[in-house]
C-alpha positions as a printed NumPy array, in Angstrom:
array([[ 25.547,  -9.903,  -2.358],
       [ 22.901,  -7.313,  -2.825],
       [ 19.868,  -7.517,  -0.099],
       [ 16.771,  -6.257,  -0.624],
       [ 17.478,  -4.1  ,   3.206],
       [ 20.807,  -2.823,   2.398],
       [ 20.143,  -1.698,  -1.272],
       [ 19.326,   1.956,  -1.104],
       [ 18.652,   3.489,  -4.749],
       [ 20.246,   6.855,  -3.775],
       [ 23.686,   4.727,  -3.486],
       [ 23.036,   2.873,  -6.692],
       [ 25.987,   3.236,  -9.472],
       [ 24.68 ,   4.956, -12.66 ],
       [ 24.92 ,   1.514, -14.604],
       [ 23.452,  -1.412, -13.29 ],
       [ 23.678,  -5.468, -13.647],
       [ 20.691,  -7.809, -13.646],
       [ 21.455,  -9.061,  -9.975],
       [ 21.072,  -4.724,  -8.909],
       [ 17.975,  -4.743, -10.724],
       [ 16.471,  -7.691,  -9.686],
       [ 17.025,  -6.758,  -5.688],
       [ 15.327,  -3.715,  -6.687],
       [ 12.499,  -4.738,  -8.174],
       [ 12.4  ,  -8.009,  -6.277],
       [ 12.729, -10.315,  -9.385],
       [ 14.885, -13.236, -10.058],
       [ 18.047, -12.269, -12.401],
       [ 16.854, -14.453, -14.969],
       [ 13.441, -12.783, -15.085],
       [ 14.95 ,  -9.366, -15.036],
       [ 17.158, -10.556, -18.308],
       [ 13.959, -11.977, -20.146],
       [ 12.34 ,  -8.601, -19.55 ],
       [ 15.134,  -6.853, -21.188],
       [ 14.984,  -9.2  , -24.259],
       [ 11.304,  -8.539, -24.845],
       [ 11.955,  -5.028, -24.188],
       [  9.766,  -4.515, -20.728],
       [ 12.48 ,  -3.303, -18.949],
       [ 14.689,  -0.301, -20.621],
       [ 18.358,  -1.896, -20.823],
       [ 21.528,  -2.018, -23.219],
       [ 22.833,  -4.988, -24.464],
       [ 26.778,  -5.464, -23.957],
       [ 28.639,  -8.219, -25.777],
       [ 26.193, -11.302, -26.446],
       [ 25.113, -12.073, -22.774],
       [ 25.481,  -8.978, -20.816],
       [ 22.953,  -6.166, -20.022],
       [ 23.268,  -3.039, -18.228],
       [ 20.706,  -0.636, -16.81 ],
       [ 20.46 ,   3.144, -16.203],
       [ 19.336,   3.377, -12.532],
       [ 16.88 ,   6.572, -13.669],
       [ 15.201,   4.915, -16.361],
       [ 14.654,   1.46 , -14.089],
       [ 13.171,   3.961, -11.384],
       [ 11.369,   5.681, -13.815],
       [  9.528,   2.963, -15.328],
       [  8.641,   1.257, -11.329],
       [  6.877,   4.699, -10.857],
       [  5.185,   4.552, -14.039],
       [  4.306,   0.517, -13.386],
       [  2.948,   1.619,  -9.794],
       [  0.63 ,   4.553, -11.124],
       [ -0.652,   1.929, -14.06 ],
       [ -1.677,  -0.597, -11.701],
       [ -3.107,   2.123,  -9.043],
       [ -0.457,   1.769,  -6.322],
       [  0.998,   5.808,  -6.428]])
C-alpha cells in the first residue's frame, strides 16, 4: 500500500498506476482515472481499463497546476 509519508517521487518507477498517482497527488484512484479520460492528467491507455503514467510528465503538470493557481 502506497502512503502518502513513505512515497518519495525520487523512488518512483518510470511508469506509474492510478493508486501511485493518486498518493501523489492526494486523489482517490477513481478520480485520478476520470482525469485521464477527459485528458487532465497526461496518461496512456493500456488494454480497455488500464492506464499508466510517466512520473515526469505527472510532476510536470503538479508544478505547472501550482504556478496556475499561485502556490510556486
Amino acid at each position: 500500500m502506497y502512503t502518502k509519508n513513505t512515497l518519495d517521487p525520487a523512488k518512483l518507477p518510470h511508469y506509474m498506476d492510478a493508486k501511485q498517482v493518486a498518493v501523489l497527488l492526494a486523489l482517490a484512484p477513481q478520480t485520478v482515472r476520470k482525469m485521464a479520460a477527459h485528458g487532465e492528467l497526461p496518461a496512456y491507455k493500456v488494454g480497455k481499463k488500464l492506464w499508466r503514467f510517466r512520473k515526469n510528465e505527472i510532476l510536470d503538470s503538479k508544478r505547472w497546476e501550482a504556478q496556475k493557481n499561485g502556490q510556486a
